[in-house]
Amino acid sequence: MVSEGAPRLERLGDVWVGRFTAMASPCEVLVDTDRRRDAADLVRVARAEARRIEKKFSRYRDDSVVHAIHAGRGARFEPDAETARLLGYAAACFSLSG
């Protein structure tokens, strides 16, 4: 695993702004703390989580949940708990949106 080191941080008023790229998009995390190290640690956590989600659900990866669902071509798919909650939330949003 290649370490990416410290995220890019910039002080903007009362907050630190951490920037990184995930899901082919620029991402920005605002951290309200006076301590740069705390901000950097929290941005690293956010970046790692965004990248974990990207890896798990990317439609461009052949090792993702989305690929497994598509490759099954309608066959029964038993999702893990996180995926089941996400699909349930998507179904609720779909229903509410009419």
GROMACS .gro file of N, CA and C in nm:
model
  294
    1MET      N    1   0.084  -0.118   0.000
    1MET     CA    2   0.000   0.000   0.000
    1MET      C    3   0.089   0.124   0.000
    2VAL      N    4   0.060   0.216  -0.088
    2VAL     CA    5   0.138   0.339  -0.097
    2VAL      C    6   0.077   0.444  -0.007
    3SER      N    7   0.158   0.502   0.078
    3SER     CA    8   0.110   0.608   0.167
    3SER      C    9   0.102   0.739   0.090
    4GLU      N   10  -0.006   0.809   0.109
    4GLU     CA   11  -0.023   0.936   0.039
    4GLU      C   12   0.025   1.053   0.121
    5GLY      N   13   0.065   1.028   0.244
    5GLY     CA   14   0.114   1.137   0.327
    5GLY      C   15   0.004   1.231   0.372
    6ALA      N   16   0.046   1.348   0.412
    6ALA     CA   17  -0.047   1.447   0.465
    6ALA      C   18  -0.135   1.504   0.354
    7PRO      N   19  -0.262   1.524   0.384
    7PRO     CA   20  -0.350   1.587   0.286
    7PRO      C   21  -0.315   1.736   0.272
    8ARG      N   22  -0.359   1.794   0.163
    8ARG     CA   23  -0.340   1.939   0.146
    8ARG      C   24  -0.433   2.011   0.241
    9LEU      N   25  -0.377   2.098   0.321
    9LEU     CA   26  -0.456   2.175   0.418
    9LEU      C   27  -0.433   2.323   0.399
   10GLU      N   28  -0.540   2.397   0.420
   10GLU     CA   29  -0.532   2.543   0.411
   10GLU      C   30  -0.620   2.600   0.522
   11ARG      N   31  -0.571   2.700   0.589
   11ARG     CA   32  -0.650   2.768   0.692
   11ARG      C   33  -0.739   2.870   0.623
   12LEU      N   34  -0.869   2.863   0.650
   12LEU     CA   35  -0.965   2.956   0.591
   12LEU      C   36  -1.053   3.008   0.703
   13GLY      N   37  -1.021   3.124   0.753
   13GLY     CA   38  -1.096   3.179   0.867
   13GLY      C   39  -1.075   3.093   0.990
   14ASP      N   40  -1.184   3.042   1.044
   14ASP     CA   41  -1.179   2.961   1.166
   14ASP      C   42  -1.162   2.812   1.141
   15VAL      N   43  -1.159   2.770   1.016
   15VAL     CA   44  -1.154   2.627   0.986
   15VAL      C   45  -1.033   2.592   0.900
   16TRP      N   46  -0.997   2.465   0.905
   16TRP     CA   47  -0.900   2.408   0.813
   16TRP      C   48  -0.977   2.347   0.698
   17VAL      N   49  -0.926   2.365   0.577
   17VAL     CA   50  -0.987   2.305   0.459
   17VAL      C   51  -0.890   2.199   0.408
   18GLY      N   52  -0.935   2.076   0.406
   18GLY     CA   53  -0.855   1.966   0.353
   18GLY      C   54  -0.908   1.926   0.217
   19ARG      N   55  -0.819   1.909   0.122
   19ARG     CA   56  -0.861   1.875  -0.014
   19ARG      C   57  -0.795   1.747  -0.062
   20PHE      N   58  -0.872   1.667  -0.136
   20PHE     CA   59  -0.822   1.545  -0.198
   20PHE      C   60  -0.916   1.509  -0.313
   21THR      N   61  -0.880   1.409  -0.388
   21THR     CA   62  -0.964   1.363  -0.498
   21THR      C   63  -1.013   1.222  -0.468
   22ALA      N   64  -1.140   1.199  -0.495
   22ALA     CA   65  -1.199   1.066  -0.483
   22ALA      C   66  -1.317   1.061  -0.579
   23MET      N   67  -1.346   0.943  -0.631
   23MET     CA   68  -1.458   0.923  -0.721
   23MET      C   69  -1.450   1.019  -0.840
   24ALA      N   70  -1.329   1.042  -0.887
   24ALA     CA   71  -1.303   1.130  -1.002
   24ALA      C   72  -1.352   1.272  -0.979
   25SER      N   73  -1.356   1.314  -0.854
   25SER     CA   74  -1.406   1.446  -0.821
   25SER      C   75  -1.320   1.511  -0.713
   26PRO      N   76  -1.312   1.642  -0.716
   26PRO     CA   77  -1.244   1.710  -0.606
   26PRO      C   78  -1.331   1.702  -0.480
   27CYS      N   79  -1.268   1.676  -0.368
   27CYS     CA   80  -1.338   1.668  -0.240
   27CYS      C   81  -1.279   1.770  -0.145
   28GLU      N   82  -1.362   1.819  -0.054
   28GLU     CA   83  -1.319   1.919   0.041
   28GLU      C   84  -1.381   1.888   0.176
   29VAL      N   85  -1.300   1.892   0.280
   29VAL     CA   86  -1.348   1.867   0.415
   29VAL      C   87  -1.313   1.989   0.499
   30LEU      N   88  -1.411   2.041   0.571
   30LEU     CA   89  -1.388   2.154   0.661
   30LEU      C   90  -1.378   2.103   0.803
   31VAL      N   91  -1.272   2.142   0.873
   31VAL     CA   92  -1.250   2.095   1.010
   31VAL      C   93  -1.235   2.217   1.100
   32ASP      N   94  -1.322   2.225   1.199
   32ASP     CA   95  -1.322   2.338   1.292
   32ASP      C   96  -1.236   2.304   1.414
   33THR      N   97  -1.109   2.335   1.406
   33THR     CA   98  -1.015   2.313   1.515
   33THR      C   99  -0.900   2.412   1.500
   34ASP      N  100  -0.833   2.438   1.609
   34ASP     CA  101  -0.715   2.525   1.604
   34ASP      C  102  -0.590   2.446   1.573
   35ARG      N  103  -0.597   2.314   1.587
   35ARG     CA  104  -0.478   2.230   1.573
   35ARG      C  105  -0.466   2.169   1.434
   36ARG      N  106  -0.362   2.208   1.364
   36ARG     CA  107  -0.338   2.159   1.228
   36ARG      C  108  -0.328   2.006   1.225
   37ARG      N  109  -0.260   1.949   1.322
   37ARG     CA  110  -0.242   1.804   1.322
   37ARG      C  111  -0.377   1.731   1.335
   38ASP      N  112  -0.463   1.781   1.422
   38ASP     CA  113  -0.596   1.721   1.436
   38ASP      C  114  -0.673   1.731   1.303
   39ALA      N  115  -0.664   1.847   1.239
   39ALA     CA  116  -0.732   1.865   1.111
   39ALA      C  117  -0.679   1.767   1.007
   40ALA      N  118  -0.547   1.754   1.002
   40ALA     CA  119  -0.485   1.662   0.906
   40ALA      C  120  -0.529   1.519   0.932
   41ASP      N  121  -0.533   1.479   1.059
   41ASP     CA  122  -0.576   1.343   1.094
   41ASP      C  123  -0.721   1.319   1.051
   42LEU      N  124  -0.808   1.415   1.075
   42LEU     CA  125  -0.949   1.399   1.040
   42LEU      C  126  -0.970   1.398   0.889
   43VAL      N  127  -0.894   1.478   0.817
   43VAL     CA  128  -0.904   1.477   0.671
   43VAL      C  129  -0.854   1.344   0.617
   44ARG      N  130  -0.748   1.289   0.677
   44ARG     CA  131  -0.700   1.157   0.635
   44ARG      C  132  -0.808   1.050   0.653
   45VAL      N  133  -0.879   1.056   0.766
   45VAL     CA  134  -0.988   0.960   0.791
   45VAL      C  135  -1.098   0.976   0.686
   46ALA      N  136  -1.135   1.101   0.658
   46ALA     CA  137  -1.240   1.125   0.557
   46ALA      C  138  -1.195   1.077   0.420
   47ARG      N  139  -1.071   1.103   0.385
   47ARG     CA  140  -1.017   1.059   0.255
   47ARG      C  141  -1.017   0.906   0.246
   48ALA      N  142  -0.975   0.841   0.352
   48ALA     CA  143  -0.972   0.694   0.352
   48ALA      C  144  -1.112   0.636   0.338
   49GLU      N  145  -1.209   0.696   0.404
   49GLU     CA  146  -1.346   0.647   0.395
   49GLU      C  147  -1.403   0.670   0.255
   50ALA      N  148  -1.378   0.786   0.197
   50ALA     CA  149  -1.425   0.813   0.060
   50ALA      C  150  -1.365   0.713  -0.037
   51ARG      N  151  -1.239   0.682  -0.019
   51ARG     CA  152  -1.173   0.588  -0.110
   51ARG      C  153  -1.220   0.445  -0.086
   52ARG      N  154  -1.252   0.410   0.039
   52ARG     CA  155  -1.307   0.277   0.068
   52ARG      C  156  -1.442   0.260  -0.002
   53ILE      N  157  -1.525   0.362   0.008
   53ILE     CA  158  -1.657   0.358  -0.056
   53ILE      C  159  -1.641   0.351  -0.208
   54GLU      N  160  -1.549   0.430  -0.261
   54GLU     CA  161  -1.523   0.428  -0.405
   54GLU      C  162  -1.483   0.288  -0.451
   55LYS      N  163  -1.393   0.225  -0.378
   55LYS     CA  164  -1.348   0.090  -0.415
   55LYS      C  165  -1.462  -0.011  -0.408
   56LYS      N  166  -1.542  -0.001  -0.305
   56LYS     CA  167  -1.648  -0.099  -0.284
   56LYS      C  168  -1.762  -0.085  -0.384
   57PHE      N  169  -1.798   0.039  -0.420
   57PHE     CA  170  -1.918   0.060  -0.500
   57PHE      C  171  -1.892   0.113  -0.641
   58SER      N  172  -1.768   0.126  -0.682
   58SER     CA  173  -1.738   0.181  -0.815
   58SER      C  174  -1.795   0.093  -0.925
   59ARG      N  175  -1.854   0.156  -1.023
   59ARG     CA  176  -1.903   0.081  -1.138
   59ARG      C  177  -1.791   0.052  -1.237
   60TYR      N  178  -1.673   0.108  -1.212
   60TYR     CA  179  -1.560   0.090  -1.302
   60TYR      C  180  -1.464  -0.020  -1.258
   61ARG      N  181  -1.488  -0.081  -1.145
   61ARG     CA  182  -1.398  -0.184  -1.093
   61ARG      C  183  -1.465  -0.321  -1.104
   62ASP      N  184  -1.388  -0.421  -1.146
   62ASP     CA  185  -1.447  -0.554  -1.157
   62ASP      C  186  -1.446  -0.631  -1.025
   63ASP      N  187  -1.398  -0.567  -0.918
   63ASP     CA  188  -1.402  -0.628  -0.785
   63ASP      C  189  -1.500  -0.555  -0.692
   64SER      N  190  -1.592  -0.477  -0.748
   64SER     CA  191  -1.686  -0.400  -0.666
   64SER      C  192  -1.820  -0.471  -0.651
   65VAL      N  193  -1.897  -0.426  -0.555
   65VAL     CA  194  -2.032  -0.478  -0.533
   65VAL      C  195  -2.118  -0.451  -0.655
   66VAL      N  196  -2.106  -0.334  -0.712
   66VAL     CA  197  -2.186  -0.299  -0.830
   66VAL      C  198  -2.157  -0.396  -0.945
   67HIS      N  199  -2.030  -0.427  -0.965
   67HIS     CA  200  -1.995  -0.522  -1.071
   67HIS      C  201  -2.057  -0.659  -1.042
   68ALA      N  202  -2.051  -0.703  -0.918
   68ALA     CA  203  -2.107  -0.833  -0.882
   68ALA      C  204  -2.258  -0.838  -0.910
   69ILE      N  205  -2.327  -0.729  -0.878
   69ILE     CA  206  -2.472  -0.724  -0.904
   69ILE      C  207  -2.498  -0.730  -1.055
   70HIS      N  208  -2.426  -0.650  -1.131
   70HIS     CA  209  -2.445  -0.647  -1.276
   70HIS      C  210  -2.406  -0.780  -1.340
   71ALA      N  211  -2.297  -0.840  -1.295
   71ALA     CA  212  -2.251  -0.966  -1.353
   71ALA      C  213  -2.351  -1.078  -1.327
   72GLY      N  214  -2.429  -1.067  -1.220
   72GLY     CA  215  -2.529  -1.168  -1.189
   72GLY      C  216  -2.648  -1.166  -1.282
   73ARG      N  217  -2.664  -1.059  -1.358
   73ARG     CA  218  -2.772  -1.047  -1.457
   73ARG      C  219  -2.908  -1.086  -1.403
   74GLY      N  220  -2.941  -1.031  -1.286
   74GLY     CA  221  -3.073  -1.055  -1.229
   74GLY      C  222  -3.080  -1.172  -1.133
   75ALA      N  223  -2.971  -1.247  -1.119
   75ALA     CA  224  -2.970  -1.358  -1.023
   75ALA      C  225  -2.977  -1.302  -0.881
   76ARG      N  226  -3.022  -1.383  -0.790
   76ARG     CA  227  -3.030  -1.342  -0.650
   76ARG      C  228  -2.893  -1.298  -0.601
   77PHE      N  229  -2.890  -1.185  -0.535
   77PHE     CA  230  -2.767  -1.130  -0.480
   77PHE      C  231  -2.788  -1.104  -0.333
   78GLU      N  232  -2.703  -1.158  -0.249
   78GLU     CA  233  -2.714  -1.141  -0.104
   78GLU      C  234  -2.614  -1.032  -0.062
   79PRO      N  235  -2.664  -0.910  -0.038
   79PRO     CA  236  -2.572  -0.801  -0.004
   79PRO      C  237  -2.525  -0.809   0.141
   80ASP      N  238  -2.410  -0.750   0.166
   80ASP     CA  239  -2.364  -0.734   0.304
   80ASP      C  240  -2.452  -0.628   0.370
   81ALA      N  241  -2.439  -0.612   0.501
   81ALA     CA  242  -2.527  -0.521   0.576
   81ALA      C  243  -2.518  -0.377   0.526
   82GLU      N  244  -2.397  -0.329   0.497
   82GLU     CA  245  -2.382  -0.191   0.451
   82GLU      C  246  -2.453  -0.170   0.317
   83THR      N  247  -2.434  -0.262   0.225
   83THR     CA  248  -2.497  -0.252   0.093
   83THR      C  249  -2.648  -0.262   0.106
   84ALA      N  250  -2.697  -0.349   0.192
   84ALA     CA  251  -2.841  -0.363   0.213
   84ALA      C  252  -2.900  -0.232   0.265
   85ARG      N  253  -2.833  -0.168   0.360
   85ARG     CA  254  -2.882  -0.038   0.412
   85ARG      C  255  -2.881   0.068   0.302
   86LEU      N  256  -2.778   0.070   0.221
   86LEU     CA  257  -2.769   0.168   0.112
   86LEU      C  258  -2.882   0.147   0.012
   87LEU      N  259  -2.906   0.022  -0.026
   87LEU     CA  260  -3.014  -0.008  -0.120
   87LEU      C  261  -3.151   0.026  -0.060
   88GLY      N  262  -3.167   0.000   0.070
   88GLY     CA  263  -3.292   0.035   0.138
   88GLY      C  264  -3.314   0.186   0.140
   89TYR      N  265  -3.208   0.260   0.164
   89TYR     CA  266  -3.217   0.406   0.164
   89TYR      C  267  -3.251   0.456   0.023
   90ALA      N  268  -3.186   0.399  -0.078
   90ALA     CA  269  -3.215   0.438  -0.217
   90ALA      C  270  -3.361   0.408  -0.251
   91ALA      N  271  -3.413   0.295  -0.207
   91ALA     CA  272  -3.553   0.261  -0.233
   91ALA      C  273  -3.647   0.360  -0.164
   92ALA      N  274  -3.614   0.399  -0.042
   92ALA     CA  275  -3.696   0.497   0.031
   92ALA      C  276  -3.694   0.633  -0.040
   93CYS      N  277  -3.577   0.675  -0.085
   93CYS     CA  278  -3.567   0.802  -0.159
   93CYS      C  279  -3.647   0.797  -0.288
   94PHE      N  280  -3.639   0.685  -0.358
   94PHE     CA  281  -3.714   0.666  -0.482
   94PHE      C  282  -3.864   0.678  -0.455
   95SER      N  283  -3.908   0.610  -0.350
   95SER     CA  284  -4.051   0.612  -0.316
   95SER      C  285  -4.097   0.753  -0.278
   96LEU      N  286  -4.018   0.821  -0.198
   96LEU     CA  287  -4.055   0.956  -0.153
   96LEU      C  288  -4.055   1.057  -0.268
   97SER      N  289  -3.971   1.035  -0.367
   97SER     CA  290  -3.959   1.131  -0.475
   97SER      C  291  -4.071   1.118  -0.580
   98GLY      N  292  -4.144   1.007  -0.572
   98GLY     CA  293  -4.253   0.987  -0.666
   98GLY      C  294  -4.200   0.965  -0.805
   0.00000   0.00000   0.00000
